[in-house]
CSV table of C-alpha atoms in Angstrom, one decimal:
chain,number,residue,atom,x,y,z
A,841,GLN,CA,-43.9,-30.8,-47.0
A,842,VAL,CA,-43.3,-28.3,-49.2
A,843,GLN,CA,-40.7,-27.0,-50.0
A,844,TYR,CA,-39.6,-23.5,-52.1
A,845,ALA,CA,-36.6,-23.5,-55.0
A,846,GLU,CA,-35.6,-19.3,-56.3
A,847,SER,CA,-33.6,-18.4,-58.5
A,848,GLY,CA,-32.9,-15.4,-61.3
A,849,GLY,CA,-30.5,-13.7,-59.3
A,850,GLY,CA,-27.0,-12.4,-60.4
A,851,LEU,CA,-25.1,-9.3,-60.9
A,852,VAL,CA,-26.7,-6.1,-61.9
A,853,GLN,CA,-25.5,-2.8,-61.6
A,854,PRO,CA,-27.5,-0.4,-59.6
A,855,GLY,CA,-30.3,1.1,-60.8
A,856,GLY,CA,-31.0,-2.0,-63.0
A,857,SER,CA,-33.4,-4.5,-62.3
A,858,LEU,CA,-34.4,-8.2,-61.3
A,859,ARG,CA,-36.8,-10.7,-61.5
A,860,LEU,CA,-36.4,-14.0,-58.6
A,861,SER,CA,-39.1,-16.9,-58.7
A,862,CYS,CA,-40.1,-18.8,-56.5
A,863,VAL,CA,-41.3,-22.1,-57.5
A,864,ALA,CA,-42.9,-24.2,-54.8
A,865,SER,CA,-42.7,-28.2,-55.5
A,866,ARG,CA,-46.8,-28.1,-55.3
A,867,SER,CA,-49.4,-25.4,-54.6
A,868,PHE,CA,-49.4,-23.1,-51.2
A,869,TYR,CA,-53.1,-22.6,-51.9
A,870,ASP,CA,-53.5,-19.3,-50.3
A,871,PHE,CA,-51.1,-19.1,-47.3
A,872,THR,CA,-49.6,-15.5,-46.7
A,873,MET,CA,-45.9,-16.2,-48.4
A,874,GLY,CA,-42.5,-13.9,-48.3
A,875,TRP,CA,-39.9,-12.9,-50.1
A,876,TYR,CA,-36.3,-12.5,-48.0
A,877,ARG,CA,-32.8,-11.4,-48.1
A,878,GLN,CA,-29.6,-12.5,-46.2
A,879,ALA,CA,-26.7,-9.7,-46.2
A,880,PRO,CA,-23.5,-10.4,-45.5
A,881,GLY,CA,-23.5,-10.2,-41.4
A,882,ARG,CA,-26.7,-9.0,-41.2
A,883,GLU,CA,-29.9,-11.4,-39.8
A,884,ARG,CA,-32.6,-12.6,-42.8
A,885,GLU,CA,-35.2,-9.5,-42.6
A,886,LEU,CA,-38.6,-10.2,-44.1
A,887,ILE,CA,-38.7,-7.7,-47.5
A,888,ALA,CA,-42.0,-8.5,-48.8
A,889,SER,CA,-45.0,-10.6,-48.2
A,890,ILE,CA,-48.9,-11.3,-50.0
A,891,THR,CA,-52.0,-12.5,-48.7
A,892,ALA,CA,-55.4,-13.8,-49.5
A,893,ILE,CA,-58.1,-12.2,-48.4
A,894,GLY,CA,-61.4,-12.8,-49.7
A,895,GLY,CA,-60.2,-13.8,-53.7
A,896,ARG,CA,-57.7,-10.7,-53.6
A,897,ASP,CA,-53.5,-10.7,-53.1
A,898,TYR,CA,-52.6,-8.1,-50.9
A,899,PRO,CA,-49.0,-7.2,-50.3
A,900,ASN,CA,-47.1,-5.5,-48.2
A,901,TYR,CA,-43.0,-4.2,-48.0
A,902,ALA,CA,-40.6,-2.7,-45.5
A,903,ASP,CA,-40.0,0.7,-46.2
A,904,SER,CA,-36.2,-0.6,-47.5
A,905,VAL,CA,-38.1,-1.7,-50.5
A,906,LYS,CA,-41.1,0.1,-51.0
A,907,GLY,CA,-41.9,1.9,-54.2
A,908,ARG,CA,-39.0,0.0,-55.9
A,909,PHE,CA,-40.0,-4.6,-55.3
A,910,THR,CA,-43.3,-5.9,-56.1
A,911,ILE,CA,-44.5,-9.6,-54.8
A,912,SER,CA,-47.0,-11.5,-57.0
A,913,ARG,CA,-48.0,-15.3,-57.8
A,914,ASP,CA,-49.5,-17.0,-60.6
A,915,ASN,CA,-53.1,-18.2,-60.3
A,916,PRO,CA,-51.9,-22.3,-59.8
A,917,ARG,CA,-50.6,-20.6,-56.5
A,918,THR,CA,-46.9,-23.0,-57.4
A,919,THR,CA,-45.3,-20.0,-58.3
A,920,VAL,CA,-44.1,-16.3,-56.5
A,921,TYR,CA,-42.7,-13.1,-57.7
A,922,LEU,CA,-40.3,-10.4,-56.7
A,923,GLN,CA,-40.5,-8.0,-59.4
A,924,MET,CA,-36.8,-5.6,-58.0
A,925,ASN,CA,-36.3,-2.3,-59.7
A,926,LYS,CA,-34.0,0.6,-59.1
A,927,LEU,CA,-31.5,-1.4,-57.4
A,928,GLY,CA,-29.0,-0.3,-55.3
A,929,PRO,CA,-25.4,-1.8,-53.7
A,930,GLU,CA,-28.1,-1.9,-50.2
A,931,ASP,CA,-29.5,-4.6,-52.3
A,932,THR,CA,-26.8,-7.0,-52.1
A,933,ALA,CA,-28.1,-9.8,-50.6
A,934,LEU,CA,-29.1,-14.1,-50.7
A,935,TYR,CA,-33.0,-13.6,-51.2
A,936,TYR,CA,-34.9,-16.2,-50.3
A,937,CYS,CA,-38.2,-16.9,-50.5
A,938,ASN,CA,-41.6,-19.1,-47.3
A,939,GLN,CA,-44.6,-19.7,-46.5
A,940,ILE,CA,-45.4,-17.0,-43.3
A,941,SER,CA,-48.7,-19.0,-42.7
A,942,PRO,CA,-48.8,-21.9,-42.3
A,943,ALA,CA,-45.4,-21.5,-40.0
A,944,PRO,CA,-41.8,-21.3,-42.5
A,945,VAL,CA,-41.3,-25.0,-43.5
A,946,THR,CA,-36.8,-25.5,-44.7
A,947,TRP,CA,-35.0,-22.7,-46.6
A,948,GLY,CA,-34.4,-23.5,-49.7
A,949,GLN,CA,-30.6,-21.9,-51.1
A,950,GLY,CA,-31.9,-18.7,-52.1
A,951,THR,CA,-30.7,-16.9,-54.8
A,952,GLN,CA,-27.9,-14.0,-54.8
A,953,VAL,CA,-28.7,-10.6,-55.8
A,954,THR,CA,-25.6,-8.2,-56.8
A,955,VAL,CA,-25.7,-5.1,-57.0
A,956,SER,CA,-22.4,-3.2,-57.7
A,957,SER,CA,-20.9,-1.3,-61.3
């Protein structure tokens, strides 16, 4: 079973940027991949996904991050990225990645993003 490991989180001031990485234990080929986050006291939510159709990648975003976050992945299909710009306190959460299709596998540890002045 493929495993995913997230990194790149940290403490950032409002308006700042971070780039998260999700490294897979092996290639995830053309799986549909997603970035999720879970804020304290809230359920885990899908915020960005990327789907391969006809050899091209198509991203999709939750309204809360649209225009600020960008999901991408490398050609060996071993790493998924999440570029996060214009961060605000509402983005503070534990961020995870996982495959969406095929069905998600065991969740990784996640990477903490804290936006605070």
